[in-house]
Short mmCIF file of C-alpha atoms in Angstrom, two decimals:
data_model
loop_
_atom_site.label_atom_id
_atom_site.label_comp_id
_atom_site.label_asym_id
_atom_site.label_seq_id
_atom_site.Cartn_x
_atom_site.Cartn_y
_atom_site.Cartn_z
CA MET A 1258 -12.60 -33.95 -137.69
CA PRO A 1259 -11.03 -31.01 -139.98
CA GLU A 1260 -9.68 -29.03 -137.19
CA THR A 1261 -8.12 -31.94 -135.88
CA GLY A 1262 -6.17 -32.51 -139.10
CA LYS A 1263 -4.94 -29.16 -139.62
CA TRP A 1264 -3.30 -29.42 -136.01
CA GLN A 1265 -1.56 -32.32 -136.75
CA VAL A 1266 -0.12 -31.05 -139.86
CA ARG A 1267 1.01 -27.81 -137.87
CA TRP A 1268 2.36 -29.94 -135.34
CA GLN A 1269 4.36 -32.18 -137.50
CA SER A 1270 5.70 -28.86 -139.19
CA ALA A 1271 6.80 -27.44 -135.91
CA VAL A 1272 8.61 -30.47 -134.70
CA ARG A 1273 10.58 -30.62 -138.05
CA SER A 1274 11.27 -27.04 -137.39
CA ALA A 1275 12.32 -27.55 -134.05
CA ARG A 1276 14.65 -30.54 -134.94
CA SER A 1277 16.58 -28.43 -137.50
CA ALA A 1278 16.83 -25.82 -135.12
CA SER A 1279 18.32 -28.05 -132.62
CA ARG A 1280 20.90 -29.36 -135.16
CA ALA A 1281 21.87 -26.10 -135.96
CA ALA A 1282 22.56 -24.93 -132.40
CA VAL A 1283 24.45 -28.06 -131.98
CA ARG A 1284 26.68 -27.37 -134.80
CA SER A 1285 27.14 -23.73 -133.79
CA ALA A 1286 27.80 -24.80 -130.17
CA GLN A 1287 30.52 -27.45 -131.61
CA THR A 1288 32.35 -24.84 -133.99
CA ALA A 1289 32.29 -22.26 -130.65
CA VAL A 1290 33.78 -25.14 -128.57
CA ASP A 1291 36.55 -26.15 -130.93
CA ALA A 1292 37.48 -22.15 -131.36
CA THR A 1293 37.68 -21.91 -127.63
CA GLN A 1294 39.97 -25.06 -127.45
CA GLN A 1295 42.56 -23.47 -130.16
CA ALA A 1296 42.58 -20.25 -128.31
CA TRP A 1297 43.05 -21.79 -124.93
CA HIS A 1298 46.26 -23.85 -126.35
CA ALA A 1299 47.63 -20.35 -127.80
CA THR A 1300 47.28 -18.53 -124.65
CA PRO A 1301 50.68 -18.09 -122.65
CA ARG A 1302 50.62 -20.31 -119.32
CA HIS A 1303 50.47 -17.36 -117.01
CA THR A 1304 47.26 -16.28 -118.53
CA GLN A 1305 45.90 -19.65 -118.37
CA GLN A 1306 46.56 -19.57 -114.64
CA THR A 1307 44.86 -16.41 -114.23
CA TRP A 1308 41.51 -17.36 -116.10
CA ARG A 1309 41.57 -20.46 -113.75
CA LEU A 1310 41.50 -18.56 -110.46
CA THR A 1311 38.51 -16.69 -112.03
CA ALA A 1312 36.59 -19.30 -112.95
CA VAL A 1313 37.03 -21.17 -109.72
CA SER A 1314 36.11 -17.57 -107.88
CA ALA A 1315 33.17 -17.28 -109.90
CA ALA A 1316 32.06 -20.96 -109.18
CA THR A 1317 32.41 -20.46 -105.52
CA GLY A 1318 30.76 -17.26 -105.39
CA LEU A 1319 27.78 -18.86 -107.31
CA ALA A 1320 27.75 -21.91 -104.81
CA VAL A 1321 27.76 -19.53 -101.78
CA ALA A 1322 24.82 -17.56 -103.51
CA ILE A 1323 22.70 -20.61 -104.07
CA VAL A 1324 23.44 -21.83 -100.49
CA ALA A 1325 22.22 -18.40 -99.13
CA VAL A 1326 18.99 -18.32 -101.22
CA ALA A 1327 18.11 -21.91 -100.13
CA ALA A 1328 18.67 -21.09 -96.51
CA SER A 1329 16.82 -17.85 -96.62
CA GLY A 1330 13.61 -19.44 -98.53
CA PRO A 1331 11.74 -18.42 -101.56
CA TRP A 1332 11.87 -14.60 -100.78
CA ASP A 1333 11.55 -12.09 -103.48
CA SER A 1334 11.72 -8.45 -102.65
CA GLY A 1335 11.34 -8.87 -99.10
CA GLN A 1336 8.31 -11.07 -99.25
CA ARG A 1337 7.97 -14.81 -100.09
CA THR A 1338 6.92 -15.66 -103.66
CA ALA A 1339 4.33 -18.02 -102.35
CA GLU A 1340 2.62 -15.24 -100.58
CA ARG A 1341 2.83 -13.06 -103.56
CA ALA A 1342 1.54 -15.87 -105.99
CA GLU A 1343 -1.66 -16.22 -103.52
CA ALA A 1344 -1.96 -12.62 -103.28
CA ALA A 1345 -1.81 -12.32 -107.05
CA ALA A 1346 -4.56 -14.84 -107.42
CA MET A 1347 -6.71 -13.11 -104.78
CA ASP A 1348 -6.48 -9.57 -106.53
CA GLY A 1349 -9.22 -8.68 -108.34
CA ALA A 1350 -11.44 -11.56 -106.83
CA SER A 1351 -13.50 -9.06 -104.65
CA GLY A 1352 -13.72 -5.58 -103.67
CA GLU A 1353 -14.23 -2.34 -105.99
CA HIS A 1354 -12.00 -2.00 -108.39
CA HIS A 1355 -11.54 -4.67 -111.50
CA VAL A 1356 -9.61 -4.11 -114.18
CA GLN A 1357 -8.80 -6.11 -117.81
CA GLY A 1358 -5.87 -8.58 -117.88
CA PRO A 1359 -3.12 -9.26 -114.96
CA ARG A 1360 -2.17 -6.76 -112.39
CA PRO A 1361 1.06 -6.85 -110.66
CA ALA A 1362 1.01 -8.95 -107.43
CA PRO A 1363 1.35 -6.97 -104.30
CA SER A 1364 4.93 -6.99 -103.10
CA ALA A 1365 6.76 -5.34 -100.14
CA PRO A 1366 9.20 -2.60 -100.57
CA PRO A 1367 12.92 -4.16 -101.57
CA VAL A 1368 14.17 -3.55 -97.92
CA LEU A 1369 12.04 -3.99 -94.87
CA PRO A 1370 12.81 -2.40 -91.93
CA ALA A 1371 13.10 -4.52 -88.78
CA LEU A 1372 10.77 -3.84 -85.99
CA GLY A 1373 12.05 -0.85 -83.95
CA GLY A 1374 12.62 1.28 -87.15
CA ARG A 1375 15.98 0.65 -88.43
CA VAL A 1376 16.29 1.08 -92.20
CA PRO A 1377 19.65 0.37 -94.00
CA GLY A 1378 21.27 3.71 -95.28
CA PRO A 1379 23.63 6.32 -94.63
CA ALA A 1380 21.42 7.94 -91.76
CA GLY A 1381 20.99 4.72 -89.80
CA ARG A 1382 17.60 4.58 -87.59
CA GLY A 1383 14.63 6.13 -89.45
CA ALA A 1384 16.44 6.65 -92.82
CA ALA A 1385 13.56 5.80 -94.71
CA PRO A 1386 11.76 9.15 -95.38
CA ALA A 1387 9.16 9.87 -92.76
CA PRO A 1388 5.54 10.70 -93.46
CA THR A 1389 4.29 14.01 -92.63
CA ASP A 1390 1.16 14.97 -90.56
CA ALA A 1391 -0.29 17.02 -93.48
CA GLY A 1392 0.39 13.92 -96.06
CA LEU A 1393 -1.33 11.37 -93.90
CA ALA A 1394 -4.36 13.73 -93.32
CA ASP A 1395 -4.61 14.09 -96.87
CA ALA A 1396 -4.71 10.21 -97.04
CA LEU A 1397 -6.78 9.38 -94.38
CA ALA A 1398 -9.32 12.14 -93.68
CA PRO A 1399 -11.48 11.43 -96.67
CA LEU A 1400 -11.55 7.88 -96.15
CA LEU A 1401 -12.65 8.43 -92.29
CA LYS A 1402 -15.95 9.92 -93.84
CA ASP A 1403 -17.07 6.42 -95.49
CA PRO A 1404 -20.76 6.32 -94.64
CA ALA A 1405 -20.03 2.84 -93.64
CA LEU A 1406 -18.31 3.69 -90.47
CA GLY A 1407 -20.36 4.49 -87.56
CA PRO A 1408 -21.06 7.96 -85.91
CA LEU A 1409 -18.07 7.73 -83.37
CA ARG A 1410 -14.63 6.71 -85.59
CA THR A 1411 -11.39 7.58 -84.28
CA ALA A 1412 -7.66 7.04 -85.78
CA SER A 1413 -4.21 7.29 -84.49
CA VAL A 1414 -1.13 6.61 -86.61
CA LEU A 1415 2.81 6.44 -85.13
CA ASP A 1416 6.10 6.62 -86.77
CA VAL A 1417 7.94 3.86 -85.11
CA ALA A 1418 11.51 5.26 -85.80
CA ALA A 1419 10.33 8.58 -84.12
CA GLY A 1420 8.16 7.41 -81.61
CA ARG A 1421 5.48 10.03 -82.50
CA GLU A 1422 2.05 10.33 -83.45
CA VAL A 1423 2.04 11.53 -87.40
CA PHE A 1424 -2.15 11.43 -87.67
CA GLY A 1425 -4.64 11.47 -85.24
CA ASP A 1426 -8.56 11.96 -85.24
CA GLY A 1427 -10.60 11.54 -81.87
CA GLN A 1428 -7.62 9.31 -80.53
CA GLY A 1429 -8.33 10.29 -76.94
CA LYS A 1430 -12.08 9.19 -77.06
CA ALA A 1431 -12.88 5.74 -75.36
CA ALA A 1432 -14.66 3.42 -77.30
CA THR A 1433 -15.47 -0.21 -77.35
CA PRO A 1434 -12.57 -2.11 -78.57
CA ALA A 1435 -14.00 -5.55 -79.11
CA SER A 1436 -11.32 -8.18 -79.52
CA THR A 1437 -8.41 -5.35 -79.98
CA VAL A 1438 -8.47 -5.30 -76.39
CA LYS A 1439 -6.39 -8.48 -76.37
CA LEU A 1440 -3.42 -6.40 -77.48
CA ALA A 1441 -3.60 -4.95 -73.72
CA THR A 1442 -3.71 -8.28 -72.71
CA ALA A 1443 -0.78 -9.52 -74.38
CA VAL A 1444 1.22 -6.62 -73.37
CA ALA A 1445 0.34 -7.14 -69.64
CA ALA A 1446 0.95 -10.82 -69.49
CA LEU A 1447 4.31 -10.59 -71.37
CA SER A 1448 5.32 -7.60 -69.01
CA ALA A 1449 3.79 -9.43 -65.63
CA ARG A 1450 4.90 -13.21 -66.60
CA GLY A 1451 7.69 -12.83 -69.29
CA PRO A 1452 7.70 -14.46 -72.71
CA ASP A 1453 9.34 -17.86 -71.33
CA HIS A 1454 6.45 -18.49 -68.51
CA ARG A 1455 5.01 -21.69 -68.72
CA ILE A 1456 1.86 -22.84 -66.97
CA ASP A 1457 1.91 -26.01 -65.34
CA THR A 1458 -0.81 -28.79 -65.01
CA THR A 1459 0.38 -31.07 -62.13
CA VAL A 1460 -0.70 -34.32 -60.26
CA VAL A 1461 -0.03 -34.40 -56.47
CA LEU A 1462 -0.16 -36.50 -53.57
CA ALA A 1463 -3.12 -36.19 -51.46
CA GLY A 1464 -3.26 -39.33 -48.89
CA LYS A 1465 -2.01 -42.93 -49.14
CA ASN A 1466 -4.23 -43.84 -52.14
CA ARG A 1467 -5.12 -40.63 -53.44
CA ILE A 1468 -4.11 -38.16 -55.97
CA VAL A 1469 -5.28 -34.55 -57.04
CA LEU A 1470 -4.90 -33.33 -60.52
CA VAL A 1471 -4.09 -29.67 -60.24
CA GLY A 1472 -5.17 -27.26 -62.81
CA GLY A 1473 -2.87 -24.24 -63.30
CA GLY A 1474 -4.82 -22.36 -66.04
CA ASP A 1475 -3.08 -23.85 -69.44
CA PRO A 1476 -6.45 -23.64 -71.91
CA THR A 1477 -4.28 -25.29 -74.58
CA LEU A 1478 -3.75 -28.30 -72.69
CA THR A 1479 -5.14 -31.36 -74.99
CA ALA A 1480 -6.09 -34.87 -74.65
CA ARG A 1481 -5.66 -35.47 -78.05
CA ALA A 1482 -2.91 -37.64 -79.65
CA PRO A 1483 -0.03 -35.55 -80.43
CA ARG A 1484 0.37 -34.75 -84.27
CA PRO A 1485 3.47 -36.78 -85.72
CA GLY A 1486 6.10 -34.23 -87.17
CA ALA A 1487 5.35 -31.59 -85.61
CA GLY A 1488 7.09 -29.17 -83.74
CA GLU A 1489 6.77 -28.44 -79.99
CA GLN A 1490 3.38 -29.16 -78.98
CA PRO A 1491 1.08 -28.14 -76.42
CA ALA A 1492 0.80 -29.98 -72.92
CA ASN A 1493 -0.84 -33.43 -73.21
CA LEU A 1494 -2.84 -34.79 -70.83
CA ARG A 1495 -1.70 -38.37 -72.15
CA THR A 1496 1.65 -37.27 -71.33
CA LEU A 1497 0.52 -36.39 -67.77
CA ALA A 1498 -1.10 -39.72 -67.46
CA ASP A 1499 2.22 -41.83 -68.68
CA ALA A 1500 4.30 -39.86 -65.75
CA THR A 1501 1.70 -40.25 -63.35
CA ALA A 1502 1.12 -44.15 -64.08
CA ARG A 1503 5.02 -44.65 -63.73
CA ALA A 1504 5.21 -42.60 -60.64
CA LEU A 1505 2.08 -44.70 -59.02
CA LYS A 1506 3.66 -48.04 -60.11
CA LYS A 1507 6.98 -46.85 -58.46
CA ARG A 1508 5.02 -46.96 -55.21
CA HIS A 1509 3.46 -50.00 -55.99
CA LEU A 1510 0.06 -48.29 -56.10
CA ALA A 1511 -2.24 -49.94 -58.43
CA LYS A 1512 -5.61 -48.18 -57.31
CA ILE A 1513 -6.24 -44.74 -56.24
CA SER A 1514 -8.94 -42.37 -56.16
CA LEU A 1515 -8.82 -39.07 -58.01
CA GLY A 1516 -9.85 -35.39 -57.30
CA TYR A 1517 -9.29 -32.54 -59.39
CA ASP A 1518 -8.33 -28.85 -58.28
CA THR A 1519 -9.42 -25.70 -59.93
CA SER A 1520 -8.31 -23.20 -57.25
CA ALA A 1521 -6.11 -21.18 -59.07
CA TYR A 1522 -9.01 -19.25 -60.54
CA THR A 1523 -11.73 -17.71 -58.28
CA GLY A 1524 -15.18 -15.91 -58.85
CA PRO A 1525 -17.75 -17.03 -61.70
CA THR A 1526 -16.56 -19.26 -64.47
CA GLU A 1527 -19.12 -18.05 -66.73
CA HIS A 1528 -18.63 -15.01 -68.63
CA PRO A 1529 -20.99 -12.09 -68.40
CA ILE A 1530 -22.02 -12.47 -72.10
CA GLY A 1531 -23.51 -16.11 -70.74
CA PRO A 1532 -22.98 -19.45 -72.53
CA ASN A 1533 -21.63 -18.67 -76.04
CA GLU A 1534 -19.70 -20.64 -78.77
CA ASN A 1535 -17.08 -18.11 -78.64
CA ILE A 1536 -15.82 -19.15 -75.30
CA ALA A 1537 -15.69 -21.87 -72.45
CA PRO A 1538 -16.48 -21.65 -68.95
CA VAL A 1539 -13.39 -19.86 -67.64
CA THR A 1540 -11.45 -22.56 -65.04
CA ALA A 1541 -8.27 -23.40 -64.22
CA LEU A 1542 -8.65 -26.90 -65.81
CA MET A 1543 -9.93 -27.82 -69.29
CA THR A 1544 -8.72 -29.89 -72.30
CA ASP A 1545 -8.69 -28.73 -75.90
CA GLU A 1546 -10.78 -25.66 -74.84
CA ALA A 1547 -13.70 -27.60 -73.73
CA ARG A 1548 -14.71 -28.07 -77.52
CA LEU A 1549 -16.99 -30.61 -78.33
CA ASP A 1550 -15.98 -31.03 -81.94
CA ASP A 1551 -12.51 -31.46 -83.55
CA SER A 1552 -11.89 -27.80 -83.98
CA GLU A 1553 -8.74 -25.83 -82.84
CA HIS A 1554 -10.00 -22.41 -83.31
CA GLY A 1555 -12.91 -20.46 -83.96
CA THR A 1556 -16.81 -20.88 -82.85
CA ALA A 1557 -17.68 -24.42 -81.51
CA PRO A 1558 -20.02 -25.70 -79.05
CA ARG A 1559 -18.61 -25.96 -75.64
CA ASP A 1560 -18.63 -28.41 -72.53
CA THR A 1561 -20.27 -27.09 -69.67
CA ASP A 1562 -18.19 -28.52 -67.03
CA PRO A 1563 -14.84 -28.54 -68.50
CA ALA A 1564 -12.89 -29.24 -65.34
CA ARG A 1565 -14.85 -32.54 -64.32
CA THR A 1566 -14.53 -33.77 -68.14
CA ALA A 1567 -10.86 -33.33 -67.97
CA ALA A 1568 -10.83 -35.26 -64.71
CA HIS A 1569 -12.98 -38.01 -66.07
CA THR A 1570 -10.95 -38.02 -69.14
CA PHE A 1571 -7.51 -38.30 -67.07
CA ALA A 1572 -9.23 -41.34 -65.08
CA ASP A 1573 -9.67 -43.09 -68.34
CA LEU A 1574 -6.18 -42.59 -69.48
CA LEU A 1575 -5.00 -44.26 -66.02
CA HIS A 1576 -6.90 -47.00 -66.59
CA ASP A 1577 -5.26 -47.61 -70.00
CA ARG A 1578 -1.90 -47.49 -68.16
CA GLY A 1579 -3.03 -49.98 -65.41
CA ILE A 1580 -4.09 -47.92 -62.88
CA THR A 1581 -7.81 -48.30 -61.46
CA VAL A 1582 -9.33 -45.29 -60.28
CA ASP A 1583 -11.77 -46.12 -57.51
CA GLY A 1584 -15.30 -43.94 -58.00
CA ASP A 1585 -15.93 -40.73 -59.92
CA PRO A 1586 -13.16 -38.00 -59.79
CA SER A 1587 -14.55 -35.09 -57.63
CA GLY A 1588 -13.83 -31.56 -56.90
CA ALA A 1589 -10.71 -31.40 -54.27
CA LYS A 1590 -7.84 -29.06 -52.93
CA ALA A 1591 -4.55 -30.15 -53.04
CA PRO A 1592 -2.55 -30.29 -49.90
CA LYS A 1593 -0.85 -27.07 -49.00
CA LYS A 1594 2.47 -28.69 -49.13
CA PRO A 1595 2.01 -31.22 -51.98
CA VAL A 1596 3.97 -34.19 -53.13
CA ARG A 1597 4.44 -33.39 -56.95
CA ILE A 1598 4.44 -36.87 -58.69
CA ALA A 1599 4.41 -35.81 -62.31
CA ALA A 1600 3.69 -32.49 -64.55
CA VAL A 1601 3.31 -31.14 -67.84
CA HIS A 1602 4.02 -27.66 -69.14
CA SER A 1603 2.43 -25.44 -71.61
CA LEU A 1604 3.81 -23.68 -74.54
CA PRO A 1605 5.70 -20.54 -73.50
CA LEU A 1606 3.64 -17.50 -72.68
CA SER A 1607 5.29 -15.75 -76.15
CA ALA A 1608 3.60 -18.71 -78.27
CA LEU A 1609 0.24 -18.36 -76.12
CA VAL A 1610 0.21 -14.91 -77.00
CA GLU A 1611 0.76 -15.04 -80.95
CA ARG A 1612 -1.85 -18.13 -80.96
CA MET A 1613 -4.51 -15.53 -79.03
CA LEU A 1614 -3.89 -12.71 -81.57
CA THR A 1615 -3.48 -14.70 -84.65
CA TYR A 1616 -6.89 -16.72 -83.86
CA SER A 1617 -8.56 -13.88 -81.63
CA ASP A 1618 -8.49 -16.84 -79.15
CA ASN A 1619 -10.89 -15.83 -76.14
CA ASP A 1620 -10.39 -18.73 -74.17
CA ILE A 1621 -6.56 -17.97 -74.19
CA ALA A 1622 -7.13 -14.30 -73.61
CA GLU A 1623 -9.14 -14.76 -70.27
CA ALA A 1624 -6.18 -17.17 -69.23
CA LEU A 1625 -3.44 -14.67 -69.88
CA ALA A 1626 -5.41 -12.06 -68.02
CA ARG A 1627 -5.68 -14.47 -65.14
CA GLN A 1628 -1.78 -15.28 -65.45
CA THR A 1629 -1.35 -11.18 -64.90
CA ALA A 1630 -3.30 -11.41 -61.81
CA LEU A 1631 -1.68 -14.55 -60.49
CA ALA A 1632 1.68 -12.52 -61.19
CA THR A 1633 0.57 -9.52 -59.35
CA ARG A 1634 -0.98 -11.58 -56.43
CA ARG A 1635 -4.33 -10.25 -57.07
CA PRO A 1636 -7.37 -12.62 -57.61
CA ALA A 1637 -7.60 -14.66 -60.65
CA SER A 1638 -11.10 -13.52 -61.33
CA PHE A 1639 -12.52 -11.22 -64.26
CA THR A 1640 -12.49 -8.63 -61.74
CA GLY A 1641 -9.00 -9.24 -60.55
CA ALA A 1642 -7.49 -9.80 -63.74
CA GLY A 1643 -8.85 -6.42 -64.86
CA LYS A 1644 -7.40 -4.45 -62.16
CA ALA A 1645 -4.21 -6.45 -62.96
CA VAL A 1646 -4.02 -5.62 -66.61
CA ARG A 1647 -4.65 -1.99 -65.65
CA THR A 1648 -1.84 -2.28 -62.95
CA ALA A 1649 0.55 -3.92 -65.53
CA LEU A 1650 -0.03 -1.24 -68.38
CA GLN A 1651 0.71 1.54 -66.01
CA ARG A 1652 3.71 0.24 -64.85
CA GLU A 1653 4.70 0.40 -68.69
CA HIS A 1654 3.70 4.16 -68.90
CA LEU A 1655 0.77 3.84 -71.45
CA PRO A 1656 -2.04 6.20 -71.79
CA LEU A 1657 -4.57 4.77 -69.76
CA SER A 1658 -7.27 7.49 -69.63
CA GLY A 1659 -10.91 6.23 -70.25
CA ALA A 1660 -9.64 2.79 -70.13
CA VAL A 1661 -12.02 0.21 -68.64
CA PHE A 1662 -11.07 -3.67 -68.51
CA GLU A 1663 -14.18 -5.86 -67.69
CA ASP A 1664 -12.34 -9.06 -69.20
CA GLY A 1665 -9.53 -10.07 -71.01
CA SER A 1666 -10.87 -11.24 -74.42
CA GLY A 1667 -13.00 -7.90 -75.67
CA LEU A 1668 -16.15 -9.99 -75.68
CA ASP A 1669 -17.53 -7.65 -73.01
CA ARG A 1670 -19.01 -4.54 -74.49
CA ASP A 1671 -18.09 -2.44 -71.43
CA ASP A 1672 -14.64 -2.76 -72.29
CA LYS A 1673 -13.09 0.74 -73.32
CA VAL A 1674 -10.19 1.88 -74.71
CA THR A 1675 -8.79 4.69 -76.93
CA ALA A 1676 -7.15 4.73 -80.34
CA ALA A 1677 -4.13 6.24 -78.77
CA LEU A 1678 -3.81 3.40 -76.26
CA LEU A 1679 -4.06 0.62 -79.01
CA SER A 1680 -1.35 2.29 -81.21
CA ARG A 1681 1.04 3.14 -78.40
CA LEU A 1682 0.63 -0.81 -77.09
CA LEU A 1683 1.90 -1.50 -80.76
CA LEU A 1684 4.53 1.20 -80.43
CA HIS A 1685 5.90 -0.15 -77.01
CA ALA A 1686 6.01 -3.87 -78.51
CA SER A 1687 7.75 -2.74 -81.68
CA SER A 1688 10.31 -0.77 -79.80
CA PRO A 1689 13.74 -2.39 -79.54
CA ASP A 1690 13.74 -1.46 -75.86
CA HIS A 1691 10.84 -4.05 -75.05
CA PRO A 1692 12.14 -7.26 -76.89
CA ALA A 1693 9.83 -9.43 -74.39
CA LEU A 1694 6.63 -7.67 -76.01
CA ARG A 1695 7.88 -8.77 -79.59
CA PRO A 1696 5.16 -11.75 -79.91
CA VAL A 1697 2.46 -8.96 -79.50
CA VAL A 1698 3.87 -7.90 -83.16
CA THR A 1699 4.68 -11.37 -84.31
CA GLY A 1700 1.41 -12.88 -83.56
CA LEU A 1701 -0.77 -10.32 -85.62
CA PRO A 1702 -2.84 -11.73 -88.59
CA VAL A 1703 -1.33 -10.77 -91.86
CA ALA A 1704 -3.62 -9.34 -94.31
CA ALA A 1705 -5.14 -11.91 -97.03
CA PHE A 1706 -2.96 -14.65 -95.35
CA THR A 1707 -3.39 -15.50 -91.96
CA GLY A 1708 -5.57 -15.84 -88.91
CA THR A 1709 -8.63 -13.46 -88.78
CA LEU A 1710 -7.37 -11.51 -91.75
CA SER A 1711 -7.17 -14.46 -94.12
CA ASN A 1712 -10.39 -13.68 -95.74
CA ARG A 1713 -9.79 -9.87 -95.82
CA TYR A 1714 -8.03 -7.37 -98.29
CA ARG A 1715 -8.89 -9.49 -101.23
CA GLY A 1716 -8.10 -7.21 -104.15
CA GLN A 1717 -6.34 -4.54 -102.23
CA SER A 1718 -2.76 -5.14 -103.54
CA ALA A 1719 -1.35 -2.42 -101.37
CA GLY A 1720 -2.45 -4.23 -98.02
CA ALA A 1721 -2.34 -7.96 -98.77
CA GLY A 1722 0.67 -9.32 -97.34
CA ALA A 1723 1.84 -5.89 -95.87
CA VAL A 1724 -0.67 -4.73 -93.28
CA ARG A 1725 -0.78 -6.93 -89.96
CA ALA A 1726 -3.26 -6.23 -87.56
CA LYS A 1727 -5.48 -7.49 -84.62
CA THR A 1728 -9.31 -7.23 -85.66
CA GLY A 1729 -12.27 -6.57 -83.49
CA THR A 1730 -15.92 -7.29 -83.98
CA LEU A 1731 -19.07 -6.97 -81.93
CA THR A 1732 -22.48 -6.18 -83.14
CA GLY A 1733 -21.88 -2.21 -84.21
CA VAL A 1734 -18.19 -2.23 -83.29
CA ASN A 1735 -15.42 -2.64 -85.63
CA THR A 1736 -11.75 -2.01 -84.59
CA LEU A 1737 -8.44 -2.46 -86.50
CA ALA A 1738 -4.99 -1.86 -85.08
CA GLY A 1739 -1.66 -3.20 -86.23
CA THR A 1740 1.79 -2.46 -88.36
CA VAL A 1741 2.47 -1.54 -91.94
CA VAL A 1742 5.46 -0.32 -93.78
CA ASP A 1743 4.61 2.61 -96.23
CA ALA A 1744 5.61 3.01 -99.58
CA ASP A 1745 9.00 4.47 -98.56
CA GLY A 1746 9.72 1.82 -96.41
CA ARG A 1747 8.94 3.51 -93.07
CA LEU A 1748 7.40 1.30 -90.18
CA LEU A 1749 4.24 2.72 -88.74
CA VAL A 1750 1.60 1.49 -86.15
CA PHE A 1751 -2.09 2.32 -86.23
CA SER A 1752 -5.52 1.94 -84.89
CA PHE A 1753 -8.96 2.65 -86.39
CA MET A 1754 -12.02 2.11 -84.32
CA THR A 1755 -15.79 2.68 -85.13
CA THR A 1756 -18.96 2.30 -83.25
CA GLY A 1757 -22.66 2.31 -84.29
CA THR A 1758 -22.03 0.64 -87.60
CA THR A 1759 -25.11 -1.08 -89.23
CA ASP A 1760 -23.23 -2.80 -92.21
CA PRO A 1761 -20.18 -5.05 -90.73
CA GLN A 1762 -19.08 -5.94 -93.89
CA GLY A 1763 -18.96 -2.30 -95.32
CA ALA A 1764 -17.30 -1.26 -92.03
CA GLN A 1765 -14.74 -3.85 -91.98
CA GLU A 1766 -14.05 -2.94 -95.82
CA ALA A 1767 -13.64 0.88 -94.89
CA LEU A 1768 -11.18 0.39 -92.07
CA ASP A 1769 -9.31 -2.12 -94.36
CA LYS A 1770 -9.11 0.60 -96.87
CA LEU A 1771 -7.63 3.07 -94.25
CA ALA A 1772 -4.91 0.61 -93.71
CA SER A 1773 -4.09 -0.26 -97.13
CA ALA A 1774 -3.95 3.83 -97.79
CA VAL A 1775 -0.96 3.99 -95.02
CA ALA A 1776 0.67 0.96 -96.75
CA ASN A 1777 0.34 2.63 -99.96
CA CYS A 1778 1.38 6.11 -98.68
CA GLY A 1779 4.68 7.94 -98.86
CA CYS A 1780 2.55 11.20 -97.71
CA ARG A 1781 4.61 13.77 -97.71
#
């Protein structure tokens, strides 16, 4: 054990040295205190009062600063320190570039502009230097030649403050957007319904001893127990059963029959791609997105008849509350002038949009497209919803040349949009003139941290934490559209699309490099 012995000797020596240094420091400090006291007593009274005021002011200022920092959270240079630490840990974990030793953690610029492009400075709006068309072309054009991209590759980058395109390549060519079509669905739904709209699930009387459970199209309605300590939560079938049982008991009804109404939606319930773990049958009544496991997002096995299952679950909940349901629940139509006895309400549309974009939730996307149809008095079907989305975007004066909306989720390969439309949708949502559309931007996944971008941008310090974007992926199709603040603090929106890819991972990395290049670019 020779190494252990040497270590112990060194440790004891270090302890003795530390104790000696500590005693010396105490003696020095005491000497300084004595000198300070002597100087204080020798100072005139009015000078002492001035010093007191100065000390109190300094202490007050320090307290205010501490409170401000605590209130604003652990921020450093415009970015949460926890995020920077995670980005630093990720940096170098994957990707092409590896270096010896630690590298700086990715950090946002010292001052991030608010959405809409206002940057502090003498020039006000747009004070950060704008990138030039030629500068961006020098940075992006070579990356668009990456062989991992398919034969059709298009791009559009807009300067938010100026409201103009600063880079474009094939931006007017329509291509399959995959899930980035959800940006169009989000803008259309928020425009038609407003961010505060909530979707109701209700129970109405339909005769002396009969009630009907009426679906309003809330895909986030849950039958699971509420999570303790969480903030505002999705509408809950248990809460609806509580209210229904109370209302029935007030009417002295302990035994009823139950029907369920899904007539808010019309047309086929099955998506054109057929049964798929990416999406449930599209119906106005379901719980937990018809998932047959405990997941909350992502792929999962789905119930083939979500409405019937939801009604049976509701019947069981009523039984637990002392109400007997006679027979099996059956499909029904609520009376034209129903007497509502209970209702629950979804989270506001703004929250549904954010969840849809963060997790690329197909069920919410189809529901929001149908809410757009209902708002514009069109049939809430795949066809009616597609027409309603187009109408809503036309009213916003967005460029719809070549656009085709076959669904709200982007699972249909017949959907078509241009890179110009995707970037304009983001510009529209970023504008201070359209605050109702802000959830389109706040719901975007954050590179290397949240949603569908949580496992991307590893090792790309310029993009991690800075790029916020909606992803789109189908076989042979890869898209990316979002926002980024460049190296000069200028807010830009972008869209990159490619079709005909054969290497999905390589295509994603190529698109990520394009967005990171914008983040890293002053490009003047």
